[in-house]
Amino acid sequence: MLRKLPRIIVVVSLLGILFFFPDQNPLPAAVSPLLGIAATGAGQGILPAFGTMIALALAGVCLFRKRFFCRNVCPMGLLQDVLRWGRAGRFGNRFRWFGVALLTSTALAVSVEIFPSFLWTDPLALLNAMVRQPASKSALFGWGVVVLFLVLPAFWCFNLCPLGALQSILFAPKKLVRRFRTKSKQHPGPSRRNVLQGAVALVGLAVWGKFTPAASKTVRPPGAIHEPLFSVLCARCGNCSAICPTELLQPDKKDSLPQAVFDPAWCKIDCISCTKSCPSGALRPLTVEEKKTHKIGLAEVRFEHCLLGIDRECSICVRECPVAAIDLIWSEAEYLSIPTVSNDFCNGCGRCVIACPTQPKAIIVLPRKVP
């Protein structure tokens, strides 16, 4: 029990942050070495985030201590130990190559953007989703893992978890050096069955993700990188949704990716909370000055629903726009002045949408077009 005390202390601290301070410090998912390495290896640079620095430090420790994160930090690992108390784990490491396959698929996805990513299976990302987005598919998968703890103890952690596979790979060089120095008897390599299992898993993942994700039809959070890589890097952890002060960001019902849902919420011009909360690099950190000109979408006027189209006076959208991107311009076709959106100034914040008094809304926000 004393040997598990450090992990218990760390886990209680992480859970305390997660449950009692969800809006102030979305740290738990950010300290995952898997998400930290993904963020720094996806062309996003080393993110200036405290959580990412911790994640990379923990990854460094895993080079010298076998599965250090699993044994001392991971809340899902502790939950597994509690649920299997007094029972031996089954299946051992017979299927460990599937965890390596998930990890390899994720690395390929980050690099070429055509394979499906499994960053959302990271244990801390699952824990975040279970608490912050209980109705999402990621959360349901997380509860499925918990049920698996009861049915097949240790099966997830030793065979499927990509974070566990990452730690095994990080520790592998030291293991080889130790064998060389001690001149111990060399253990046999992986069997043909192991290699075949891994190959089949990789081929299946490649077939599944052979097509590049299509362009999104929804508005993504501020700082979102271009859509194919965004769908690959997003861990579906719920950090950005939890910290959004207007509750603008909600998980998509189809794939649990965060999307902007306007009316009654809108994106405040000076708010950069979500861009600082992302642990995987799917959202690029923005400064307040950058946010003022950053475009998440483009407003579009549907004149058939506008009050001006039925000879009623209205200029609410013009007055409420925080960046003065809407003006009344004379239209020869309609033979009156109609609200017109400037592509150069509109940032897609959605303030005009919630200000519009019509139902259905005469103004909508379309996704930005990324070259």
XYZ file of C-alpha atoms in Angstrom:
371
model
C 0.000 0.000 0.000
C 2.840 2.400 0.849
C 4.345 1.737 -2.562
C 1.170 3.083 -4.166
C 1.028 6.161 -1.898
C 2.786 8.533 -4.378
C 0.315 7.647 -7.117
C -2.627 8.039 -4.762
C -1.440 11.533 -3.802
C -0.923 12.569 -7.438
C -4.247 11.102 -8.528
C -6.172 12.781 -5.718
C -4.554 16.103 -6.671
C -5.458 15.684 -10.354
C -9.006 14.664 -9.563
C -9.335 17.604 -7.179
C -8.367 19.991 -9.973
C -10.661 18.211 -12.409
C -13.779 18.195 -10.229
C -13.466 21.365 -8.161
C -11.636 23.757 -10.526
C -12.740 22.702 -14.033
C -13.062 26.268 -15.329
C -9.809 27.631 -13.940
C -7.207 24.922 -14.572
C -7.827 22.185 -17.154
C -4.534 20.494 -16.225
C -5.163 16.707 -15.976
C -5.192 15.834 -19.689
C -2.341 18.244 -20.340
C 0.168 16.239 -18.250
C -0.102 13.125 -20.431
C 3.245 12.334 -22.110
C 1.392 11.043 -25.167
C -0.460 14.324 -25.691
C 2.636 16.358 -24.863
C 4.770 14.567 -27.440
C 1.978 14.812 -30.017
C 1.721 18.573 -29.464
C 5.457 19.160 -29.873
C 5.849 16.730 -32.777
C 3.005 17.987 -34.953
C 4.761 21.093 -36.223
C 3.221 23.205 -33.466
C 6.493 23.783 -31.642
C 6.878 23.408 -27.895
C 3.716 24.922 -26.508
C 4.349 27.463 -23.739
C 1.942 25.651 -21.446
C 2.684 24.440 -17.943
C 0.883 21.153 -18.532
C 2.889 20.378 -21.681
C 6.149 21.017 -19.850
C 5.095 18.543 -17.155
C 4.107 16.012 -19.823
C 7.515 16.195 -21.503
C 9.264 15.925 -18.135
C 7.275 12.794 -17.304
C 8.142 11.361 -20.710
C 11.802 11.953 -19.885
C 11.470 10.063 -16.599
C 9.929 7.144 -18.510
C 13.262 6.775 -20.330
C 14.812 5.572 -17.059
C 11.873 4.171 -15.072
C 9.763 1.535 -16.766
C 6.136 2.683 -17.124
C 6.694 5.420 -14.547
C 3.507 7.246 -15.523
C 1.392 4.092 -15.257
C 2.794 3.169 -11.842
C 2.846 6.603 -10.224
C 0.495 9.066 -11.953
C -2.230 7.522 -14.116
C -5.697 7.729 -12.468
C -7.079 5.056 -14.793
C -4.265 2.742 -13.754
C -5.088 3.280 -10.090
C -8.768 2.638 -10.801
C -7.826 -0.601 -12.524
C -5.757 -1.710 -9.524
C -8.641 -0.966 -7.165
C -11.177 -2.846 -9.282
C -8.940 -5.889 -9.682
C -7.902 -5.924 -6.025
C -6.851 -9.475 -5.108
C -7.313 -10.768 -8.661
C -4.526 -11.523 -11.088
C -4.553 -9.852 -14.470
C -5.538 -12.046 -17.379
C -4.042 -12.412 -20.848
C -0.719 -10.915 -19.674
C 1.000 -9.171 -22.591
C -0.159 -11.523 -25.327
C -1.818 -8.737 -27.297
C 0.609 -5.901 -26.505
C 1.270 -5.303 -30.199
C -2.205 -3.822 -30.582
C -1.242 -1.006 -28.223
C 1.875 -0.426 -30.326
C -0.321 -0.452 -33.439
C -2.571 2.252 -31.966
C 0.483 4.310 -31.104
C 1.985 3.820 -34.576
C -1.284 4.788 -36.214
C -1.389 7.967 -34.148
C 2.173 8.859 -35.157
C 1.316 8.285 -38.820
C -1.822 10.367 -38.486
C 0.134 13.292 -37.070
C 2.704 13.123 -39.856
C 0.598 12.468 -42.970
C -2.906 13.481 -41.833
C -4.699 10.577 -43.536
C -4.746 7.910 -40.835
C -7.199 7.888 -37.936
C -5.679 9.132 -34.696
C -6.191 7.485 -31.341
C -5.102 10.393 -29.133
C -8.630 10.368 -27.723
C -7.889 6.942 -26.174
C -5.259 8.528 -23.925
C -6.340 7.659 -20.350
C -6.302 11.250 -19.090
C -8.221 12.450 -22.150
C -10.812 9.740 -21.459
C -11.021 10.777 -17.803
C -11.585 14.413 -18.778
C -14.291 13.443 -21.253
C -16.039 11.214 -18.688
C -16.267 14.127 -16.251
C -16.803 17.102 -18.571
C -18.657 15.584 -21.533
C -20.501 12.559 -20.089
C -22.751 12.208 -23.148
C -19.930 12.174 -25.715
C -18.675 9.084 -27.499
C -15.269 9.483 -25.856
C -16.887 9.353 -22.413
C -18.871 6.255 -23.340
C -15.656 4.607 -24.504
C -14.044 5.560 -21.196
C -16.812 3.876 -19.228
C -16.384 0.871 -21.499
C -12.734 0.720 -20.420
C -13.853 0.789 -16.773
C -16.177 -2.149 -17.429
C -13.252 -3.921 -19.097
C -11.305 -3.483 -15.847
C -13.968 -5.597 -14.123
C -14.170 -8.284 -16.798
C -10.539 -8.577 -17.914
C -8.221 -7.090 -15.249
C -5.060 -5.473 -16.638
C -6.053 -6.183 -20.251
C -6.428 -2.498 -21.227
C -3.274 -1.175 -19.555
C -0.955 -3.951 -20.717
C -2.306 -4.561 -24.202
C -4.309 -1.646 -25.638
C -3.426 1.651 -23.948
C -1.305 3.722 -26.396
C 0.217 5.696 -23.506
C 1.416 2.447 -21.951
C 2.884 1.385 -25.301
C 4.672 4.735 -25.591
C 6.312 4.254 -22.189
C 7.458 0.751 -23.110
C 9.050 2.096 -26.285
C 10.734 4.969 -24.412
C 12.227 2.513 -21.909
C 13.311 -0.038 -24.531
C 16.798 1.500 -25.249
C 17.798 1.318 -21.570
C 16.558 -2.250 -21.392
C 18.795 -3.200 -24.306
C 21.801 -1.421 -22.771
C 21.250 -3.209 -19.467
C 21.200 -6.587 -21.207
C 24.400 -5.751 -23.082
C 26.283 -4.641 -19.982
C 25.299 -7.597 -17.834
C 25.785 -10.018 -20.747
C 22.655 -11.716 -19.627
C 20.924 -14.338 -21.673
C 19.156 -12.714 -24.557
C 15.420 -13.132 -24.512
C 13.830 -14.321 -27.735
C 12.304 -11.645 -29.927
C 8.631 -11.345 -30.764
C 7.039 -14.457 -32.160
C 5.677 -14.684 -35.670
C 2.202 -14.549 -34.201
C 3.027 -11.270 -32.445
C 4.369 -9.788 -35.663
C 1.332 -10.997 -37.584
C -1.027 -9.487 -34.981
C 0.720 -6.138 -35.223
C 0.767 -6.212 -39.030
C -2.935 -7.071 -39.244
C -3.789 -4.282 -36.794
C -1.749 -1.723 -38.752
C -3.250 -2.786 -42.091
C -6.750 -2.532 -40.627
C -6.069 0.945 -39.283
C -4.586 2.013 -42.624
C -7.648 0.800 -44.528
C -9.955 2.534 -42.043
C -8.214 5.885 -42.447
C -7.231 5.793 -46.107
C -9.183 8.926 -46.952
C -8.290 12.417 -45.753
C -11.059 13.892 -43.563
C -13.390 16.160 -45.484
C -13.587 19.870 -44.824
C -15.658 20.645 -41.775
C -19.101 22.180 -42.074
C -18.966 23.463 -38.508
C -17.128 26.375 -36.910
C -14.141 25.233 -34.871
C -12.737 26.941 -31.740
C -10.307 29.867 -31.997
C -6.777 28.814 -32.867
C -7.900 25.583 -34.556
C -5.375 24.356 -37.101
C -6.546 23.270 -40.564
C -9.286 20.665 -40.479
C -7.592 17.379 -41.445
C -4.852 17.789 -38.846
C -7.299 19.236 -36.311
C -9.436 16.095 -36.430
C -6.259 14.035 -36.005
C -4.731 15.977 -33.102
C -7.864 16.744 -31.078
C -7.975 14.455 -28.017
C -11.716 15.044 -27.389
C -10.794 15.723 -23.765
C -13.333 18.536 -23.238
C -10.846 21.089 -21.881
C -11.846 23.832 -24.327
C -15.573 23.275 -23.732
C -15.165 23.291 -19.968
C -13.199 26.526 -19.839
C -15.265 28.521 -22.386
C -16.965 31.321 -20.365
C -19.963 31.619 -22.716
C -20.432 27.850 -23.256
C -20.009 28.417 -26.978
C -17.976 25.244 -27.553
C -19.897 21.979 -27.552
C -18.927 18.443 -28.647
C -20.180 17.369 -32.047
C -22.602 14.440 -31.728
C -20.966 12.674 -34.660
C -17.313 12.577 -33.632
C -17.100 14.509 -30.292
C -14.906 17.206 -31.892
C -15.518 20.667 -30.387
C -17.638 23.046 -32.435
C -18.978 26.561 -31.935
C -22.732 26.613 -31.307
C -23.974 30.207 -31.622
C -27.174 31.574 -30.109
C -27.272 32.281 -27.265
C -23.467 32.047 -26.993
C -20.808 33.980 -28.874
C -16.997 34.172 -28.917
C -15.709 37.133 -26.916
C -13.083 39.165 -28.717
C -10.644 39.289 -25.788
C -11.083 35.685 -24.574
C -8.238 33.228 -25.251
C -9.043 30.646 -22.558
C -9.683 27.722 -24.903
C -6.496 28.280 -26.892
C -4.434 27.910 -23.700
C -6.272 24.810 -22.490
C -5.574 22.443 -25.400
C -3.066 19.722 -24.412
C -2.491 18.206 -27.866
C -1.739 21.139 -30.177
C -5.081 21.011 -32.019
C -5.612 24.628 -30.920
C -2.775 27.088 -31.488
C -2.198 29.417 -28.517
C -3.219 33.004 -29.277
C -2.468 36.296 -27.589
C -5.252 38.798 -26.915
C -3.986 40.990 -29.748
C -3.924 38.052 -32.169
C -7.423 37.034 -31.111
C -8.843 40.415 -32.133
C -8.015 39.726 -35.778
C -8.216 35.936 -35.732
C -11.001 34.523 -37.911
C -12.953 31.462 -36.786
C -15.685 31.934 -39.403
C -17.542 34.406 -41.556
C -21.023 35.851 -40.977
C -23.504 35.599 -43.820
C -26.795 37.511 -44.144
C -29.875 35.536 -45.239
C -31.923 38.461 -46.472
C -35.102 36.404 -46.887
C -35.338 36.311 -43.067
C -34.252 39.924 -42.455
C -36.763 42.462 -41.106
C -35.636 44.953 -43.748
C -36.966 42.560 -46.364
C -40.512 43.048 -45.056
C -40.256 46.847 -44.874
C -39.444 47.018 -41.172
C -36.678 49.143 -39.692
C -33.728 47.292 -38.137
C -29.998 47.856 -37.805
C -29.240 45.844 -34.664
C -26.527 43.727 -36.311
C -24.744 46.887 -37.497
C -24.739 48.399 -34.012
C -23.804 45.199 -32.134
C -20.889 44.059 -34.300
C -17.753 44.530 -32.127
C -15.408 44.904 -35.126
C -17.620 47.088 -37.343
C -17.743 44.428 -40.042
C -21.428 44.972 -40.982
C -22.826 47.984 -42.784
C -26.019 48.869 -44.646
C -25.218 48.941 -48.370
C -27.611 49.965 -51.097
C -28.695 47.064 -53.297
C -30.092 47.756 -56.763
C -31.560 44.238 -56.889
C -33.560 44.694 -53.693
C -33.855 48.484 -54.178
C -33.071 49.177 -50.546
C -30.151 49.090 -48.120
C -29.304 45.607 -46.864
C -26.827 44.403 -44.196
C -23.537 43.504 -45.850
C -20.631 41.713 -44.160
C -17.041 42.727 -44.843
C -14.816 39.691 -45.403
C -11.785 41.698 -44.307
C -13.114 42.666 -40.874
C -15.496 39.855 -39.860
C -13.917 37.306 -37.520
C -16.960 35.058 -37.090
C -17.480 35.826 -33.383
C -21.261 35.408 -33.690
C -22.268 38.546 -31.769
C -24.525 39.531 -34.656
C -26.244 36.135 -34.560
C -27.411 36.443 -30.963
C -28.372 40.101 -31.515
C -30.567 39.354 -34.527
C -34.249 39.430 -33.410
C -35.639 37.205 -36.170
C -36.503 33.512 -36.037
C -35.036 31.831 -37.958
C -31.939 33.998 -37.740
C -31.206 36.318 -40.626
C -27.457 35.934 -39.940
C -25.466 32.720 -39.616
C -21.740 32.027 -39.196
C -20.064 29.772 -41.732
C -16.723 27.984 -41.199
C -13.625 29.841 -42.244
C -11.963 28.816 -45.480
C -8.414 27.645 -44.860
C -6.115 27.438 -47.913
